[in-house]
C-alpha positions as semicolon CSV with decimal commas, in nm:
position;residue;x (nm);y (nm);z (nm)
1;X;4,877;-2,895;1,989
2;X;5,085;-2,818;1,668
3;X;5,017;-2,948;1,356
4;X;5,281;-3,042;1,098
5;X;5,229;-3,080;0,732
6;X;5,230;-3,378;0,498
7;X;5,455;-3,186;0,264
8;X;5,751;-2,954;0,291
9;X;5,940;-2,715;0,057
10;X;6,284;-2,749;0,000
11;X;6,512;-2,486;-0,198
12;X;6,730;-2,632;-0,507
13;X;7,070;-2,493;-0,532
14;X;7,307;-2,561;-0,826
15;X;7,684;-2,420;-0,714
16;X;7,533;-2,244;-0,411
17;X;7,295;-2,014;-0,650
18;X;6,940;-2,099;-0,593
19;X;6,724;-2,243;-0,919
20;X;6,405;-2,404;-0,789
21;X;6,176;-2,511;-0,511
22;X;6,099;-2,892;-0,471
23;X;5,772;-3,017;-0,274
24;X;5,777;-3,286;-0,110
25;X;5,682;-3,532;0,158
26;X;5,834;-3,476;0,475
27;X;5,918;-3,866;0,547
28;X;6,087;-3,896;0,200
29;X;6,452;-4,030;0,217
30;X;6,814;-3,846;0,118
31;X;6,771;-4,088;-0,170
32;X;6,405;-3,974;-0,290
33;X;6,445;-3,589;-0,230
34;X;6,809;-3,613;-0,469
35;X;6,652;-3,757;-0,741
36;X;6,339;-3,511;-0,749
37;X;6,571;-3,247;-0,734
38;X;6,749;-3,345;-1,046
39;X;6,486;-3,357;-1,260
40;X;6,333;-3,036;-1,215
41;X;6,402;-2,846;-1,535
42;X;6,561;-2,565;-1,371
43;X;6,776;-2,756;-1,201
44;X;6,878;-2,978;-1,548
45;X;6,908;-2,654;-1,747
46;X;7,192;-2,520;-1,503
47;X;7,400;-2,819;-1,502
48;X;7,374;-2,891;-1,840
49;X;7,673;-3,029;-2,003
50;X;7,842;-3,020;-1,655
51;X;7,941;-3,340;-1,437
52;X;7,803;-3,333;-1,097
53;X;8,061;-3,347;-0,845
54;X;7,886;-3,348;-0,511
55;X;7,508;-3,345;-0,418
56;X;7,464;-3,226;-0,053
57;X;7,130;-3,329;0,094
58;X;6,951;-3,119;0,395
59;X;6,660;-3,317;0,477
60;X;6,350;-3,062;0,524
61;X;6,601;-2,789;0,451
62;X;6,791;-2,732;0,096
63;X;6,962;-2,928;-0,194
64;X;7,265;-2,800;-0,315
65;X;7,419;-2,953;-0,649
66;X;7,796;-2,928;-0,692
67;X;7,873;-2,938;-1,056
């Protein structure tokens, strides 16, 4: 039998360049995973000053900001 992790990591893009990993738990929702993602300071310093256009959401996968 396979087992499967509580918690996955998920790479943080900001205009397709990656700036951070996010940990999180696997069940957590589009919702829960965008708004970690936007407050890791990485991720804050590169869109700084910008306005976000688009935030694409790959559950278990990646998080790409469009700003």
């Amino acid at each position: 039998a396979l087992l499967t992790e509580d918690t996955v990591t998920i790479a943080v893009q900001v205009n397709g360049r990656r700036r951070d990993e996010l940990t999180i738990a696997r069940d957590a929702s589009k919702e829960d995973i965008e708004a970690a993602a936007l407050k890791l300071e990485n991720v804050e310093r590169a869109i700084e000053g910008r306005k976000i256009k688009k935030v694409v959401v790959v559950p278990l996968r990646i998080v790409n900001v469009v700003a």
